GROMACS .gro file of C-alpha atoms in nm:
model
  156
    1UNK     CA    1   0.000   0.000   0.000
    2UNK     CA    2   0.154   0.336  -0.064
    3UNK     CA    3   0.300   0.523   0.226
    4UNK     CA    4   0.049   0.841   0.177
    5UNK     CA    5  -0.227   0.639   0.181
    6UNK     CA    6  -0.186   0.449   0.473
    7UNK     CA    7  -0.075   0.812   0.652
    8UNK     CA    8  -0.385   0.901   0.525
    9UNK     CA    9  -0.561   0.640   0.715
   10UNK     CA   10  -0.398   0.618   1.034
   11UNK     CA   11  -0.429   1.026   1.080
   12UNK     CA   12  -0.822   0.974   1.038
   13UNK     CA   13  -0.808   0.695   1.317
   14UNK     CA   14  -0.649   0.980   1.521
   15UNK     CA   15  -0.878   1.253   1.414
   16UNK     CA   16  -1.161   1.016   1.488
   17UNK     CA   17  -1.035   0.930   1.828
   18UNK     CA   18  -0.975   1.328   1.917
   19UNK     CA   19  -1.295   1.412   1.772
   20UNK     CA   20  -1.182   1.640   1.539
   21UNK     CA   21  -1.476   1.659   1.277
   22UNK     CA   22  -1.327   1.870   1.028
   23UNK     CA   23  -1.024   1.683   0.995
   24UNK     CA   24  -1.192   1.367   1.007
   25UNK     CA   25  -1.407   1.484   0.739
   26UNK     CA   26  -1.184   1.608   0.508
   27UNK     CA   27  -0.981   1.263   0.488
   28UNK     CA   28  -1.238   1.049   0.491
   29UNK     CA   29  -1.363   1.256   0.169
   30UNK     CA   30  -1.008   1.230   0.037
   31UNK     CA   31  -0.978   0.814   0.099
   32UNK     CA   32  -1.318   0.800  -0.051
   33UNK     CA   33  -1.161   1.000  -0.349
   34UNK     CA   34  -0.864   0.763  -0.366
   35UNK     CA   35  -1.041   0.404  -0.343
   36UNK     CA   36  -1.279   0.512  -0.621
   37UNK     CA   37  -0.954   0.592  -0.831
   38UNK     CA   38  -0.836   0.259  -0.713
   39UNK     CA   39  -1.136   0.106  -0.838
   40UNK     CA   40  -1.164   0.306  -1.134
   41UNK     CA   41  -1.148   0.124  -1.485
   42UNK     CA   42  -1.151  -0.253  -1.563
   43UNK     CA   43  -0.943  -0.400  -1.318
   44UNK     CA   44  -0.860  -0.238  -0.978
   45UNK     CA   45  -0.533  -0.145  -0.873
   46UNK     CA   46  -0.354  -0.015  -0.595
   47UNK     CA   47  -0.224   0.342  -0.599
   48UNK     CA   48   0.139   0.497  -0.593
   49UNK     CA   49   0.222   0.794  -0.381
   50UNK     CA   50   0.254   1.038  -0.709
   51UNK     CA   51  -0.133   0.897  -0.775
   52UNK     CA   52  -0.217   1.000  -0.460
   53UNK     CA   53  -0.112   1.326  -0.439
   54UNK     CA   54  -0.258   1.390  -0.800
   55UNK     CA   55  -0.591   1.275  -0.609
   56UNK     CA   56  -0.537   1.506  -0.339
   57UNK     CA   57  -0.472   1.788  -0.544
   58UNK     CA   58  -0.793   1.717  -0.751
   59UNK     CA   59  -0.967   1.720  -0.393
   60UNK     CA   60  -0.801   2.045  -0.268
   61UNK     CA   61  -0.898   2.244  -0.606
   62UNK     CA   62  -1.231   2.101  -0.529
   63UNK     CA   63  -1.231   2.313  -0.179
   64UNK     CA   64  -1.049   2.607  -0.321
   65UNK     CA   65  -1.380   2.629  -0.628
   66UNK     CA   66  -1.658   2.495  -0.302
   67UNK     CA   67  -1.543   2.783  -0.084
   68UNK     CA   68  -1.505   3.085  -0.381
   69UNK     CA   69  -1.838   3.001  -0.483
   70UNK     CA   70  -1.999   2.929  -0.106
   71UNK     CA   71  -1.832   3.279  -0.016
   72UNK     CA   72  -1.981   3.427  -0.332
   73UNK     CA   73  -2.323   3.307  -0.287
   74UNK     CA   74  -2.312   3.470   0.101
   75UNK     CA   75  -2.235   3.148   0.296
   76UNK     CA   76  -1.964   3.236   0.489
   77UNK     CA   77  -1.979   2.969   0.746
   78UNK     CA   78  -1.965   2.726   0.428
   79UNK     CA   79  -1.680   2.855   0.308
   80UNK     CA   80  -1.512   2.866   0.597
   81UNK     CA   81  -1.573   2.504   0.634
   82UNK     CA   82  -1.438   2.408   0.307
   83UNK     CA   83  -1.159   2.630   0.357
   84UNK     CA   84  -1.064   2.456   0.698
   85UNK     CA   85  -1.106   2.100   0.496
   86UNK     CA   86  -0.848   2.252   0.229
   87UNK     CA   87  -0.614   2.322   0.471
   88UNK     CA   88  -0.595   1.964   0.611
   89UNK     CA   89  -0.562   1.834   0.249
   90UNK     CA   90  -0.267   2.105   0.179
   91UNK     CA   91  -0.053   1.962   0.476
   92UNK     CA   92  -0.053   1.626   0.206
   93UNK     CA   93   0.052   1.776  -0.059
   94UNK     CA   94   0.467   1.880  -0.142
   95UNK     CA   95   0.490   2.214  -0.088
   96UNK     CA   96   0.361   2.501  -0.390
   97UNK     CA   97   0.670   2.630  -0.629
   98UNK     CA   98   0.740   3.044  -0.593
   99UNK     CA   99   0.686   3.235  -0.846
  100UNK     CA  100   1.097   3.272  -0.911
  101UNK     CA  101   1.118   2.840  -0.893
  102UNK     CA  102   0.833   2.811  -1.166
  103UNK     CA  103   1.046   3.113  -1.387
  104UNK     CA  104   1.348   2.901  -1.350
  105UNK     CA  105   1.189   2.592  -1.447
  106UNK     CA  106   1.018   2.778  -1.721
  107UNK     CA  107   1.325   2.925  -1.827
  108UNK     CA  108   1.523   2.583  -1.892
  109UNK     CA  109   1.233   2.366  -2.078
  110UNK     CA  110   1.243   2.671  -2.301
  111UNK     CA  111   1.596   2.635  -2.328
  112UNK     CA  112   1.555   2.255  -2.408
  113UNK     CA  113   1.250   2.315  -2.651
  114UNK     CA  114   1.483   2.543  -2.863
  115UNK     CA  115   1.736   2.260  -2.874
  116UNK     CA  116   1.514   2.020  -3.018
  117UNK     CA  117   1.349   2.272  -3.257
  118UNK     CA  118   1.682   2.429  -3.323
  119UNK     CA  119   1.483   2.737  -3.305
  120UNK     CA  120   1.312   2.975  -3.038
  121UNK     CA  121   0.987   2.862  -2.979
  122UNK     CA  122   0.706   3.080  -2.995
  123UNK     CA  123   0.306   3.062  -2.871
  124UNK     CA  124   0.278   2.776  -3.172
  125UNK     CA  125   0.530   2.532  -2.947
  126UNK     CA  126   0.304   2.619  -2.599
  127UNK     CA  127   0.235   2.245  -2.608
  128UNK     CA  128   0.585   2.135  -2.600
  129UNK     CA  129   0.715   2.347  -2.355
  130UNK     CA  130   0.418   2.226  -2.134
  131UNK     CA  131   0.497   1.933  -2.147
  132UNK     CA  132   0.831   1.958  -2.029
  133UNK     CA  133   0.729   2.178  -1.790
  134UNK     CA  134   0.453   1.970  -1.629
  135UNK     CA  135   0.707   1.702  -1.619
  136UNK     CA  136   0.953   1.909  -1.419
  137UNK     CA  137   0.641   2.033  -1.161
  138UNK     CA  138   0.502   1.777  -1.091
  139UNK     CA  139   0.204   1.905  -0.863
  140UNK     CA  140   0.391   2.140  -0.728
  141UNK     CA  141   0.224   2.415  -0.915
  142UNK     CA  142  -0.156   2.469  -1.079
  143UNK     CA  143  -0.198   2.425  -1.406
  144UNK     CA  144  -0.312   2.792  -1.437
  145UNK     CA  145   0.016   2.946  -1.286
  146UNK     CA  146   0.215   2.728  -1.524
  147UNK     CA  147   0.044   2.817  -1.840
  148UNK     CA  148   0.028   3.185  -1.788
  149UNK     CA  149   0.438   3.147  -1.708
  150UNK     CA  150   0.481   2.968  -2.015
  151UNK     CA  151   0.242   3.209  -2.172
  152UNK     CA  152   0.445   3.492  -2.054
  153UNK     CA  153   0.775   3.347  -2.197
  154UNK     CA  154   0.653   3.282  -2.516
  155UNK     CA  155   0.550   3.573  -2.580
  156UNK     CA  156   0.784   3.769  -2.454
   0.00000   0.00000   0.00000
C-alpha cells in the first residue's frame, strides 16, 4: 500500500479518536476520493504515492472552487468550512513552487524546446514546452500558474 495512503488512514483513526470533525471529514472525503480511483477502470489497482497526491490535489482544487463560490453566494460559514477542509488536504501535498522556482523551471524547458526545434519557440510550441514543464512540476504548481508562465515566456 503506498505510504500516503496508509498516513492518510492512520491520521483519520487519530482525528476520529480526538474528535476532530473537520479533519476527520476532510480525509475520509479524500480516501473516498482515492479508493474510487483505485477502483476506477476494468481492473482495480492499488495506488502509488505520485497517484495519490494527483488525487489530493484534484480534492483540494475542489475546496479552493466549493469555498469561492460558497463565499460568493453569502455562505460564509460554508466557506469557511471548506476552507478549513483545504487546509488539512494542503498539509498532504509537497509544498507550492514560488513564483521565481516556476520562472526558473520555465526558463530551462524553453531552453531545451529550442534545442530540439533548433529554433526559439514561440506561442505555436506552448504544447511542448508544457509538457516539459509539467514534467519538471510535478504538482507542485496549478496548471493555471504554469500556463500563464509559459504564456508569458513565449510571448515575450
Amino acid at each position: 500500500m503506498a505510504e500516503l495512503k496508509t498516513r492518510l488512514q492512520n491520521d483519520l483513526t487519530a482525528a476520529m479518536k480526538a474528535r476532530e470533525t473537520v479533519t476527520a471529514g476532510a480525509l475520509r472525503m479524500a480516501l473516498t476520493a482515492v479508493t474510487n480511483e483505485e477502483v476506477a477502470g476494468k481492473q482495480a489497482r492499488e495506488l502509488s504515492d505520485d497517484e495519490v497526491v494527483k488525487v489530493l490535489t484534484r480534492e483540494a482544487k475542489k475546496r479552493k472552487e466549493a469555498a469561492e463560490a460558497f463565499a460568493g453566494a453569502g455562505r460564509t460559514e460554508q466557506a469557511e468550512l471548506e476552507r478549513r477542509e483545504l487546509a488539512v488536504l494542503e498539509a498532504y501535498l509537497p509544498a507550492q513552487l514560488d513564483d521565481a522556482e516556476l520562472k526558473s523551471i520555465v526558463d530551462k524547458a524553453v531552453e531545451a524546446v529550442a534545442a530540439q526545434l533548433g529554433e526559439t519557440p514561440g506561442p505555436k510550441q506552448m504544447g511542448q514546452v508544457m509538457k516539459a514543464v509539467n514534467a519538471e512540476v510535478a504538482g507542485r504548481a496549478e496548471g493555471g500558474r504554469v500556463a500563464a508562465a509559459v504564456k508569458a515566456k513565449l510571448t515575450s
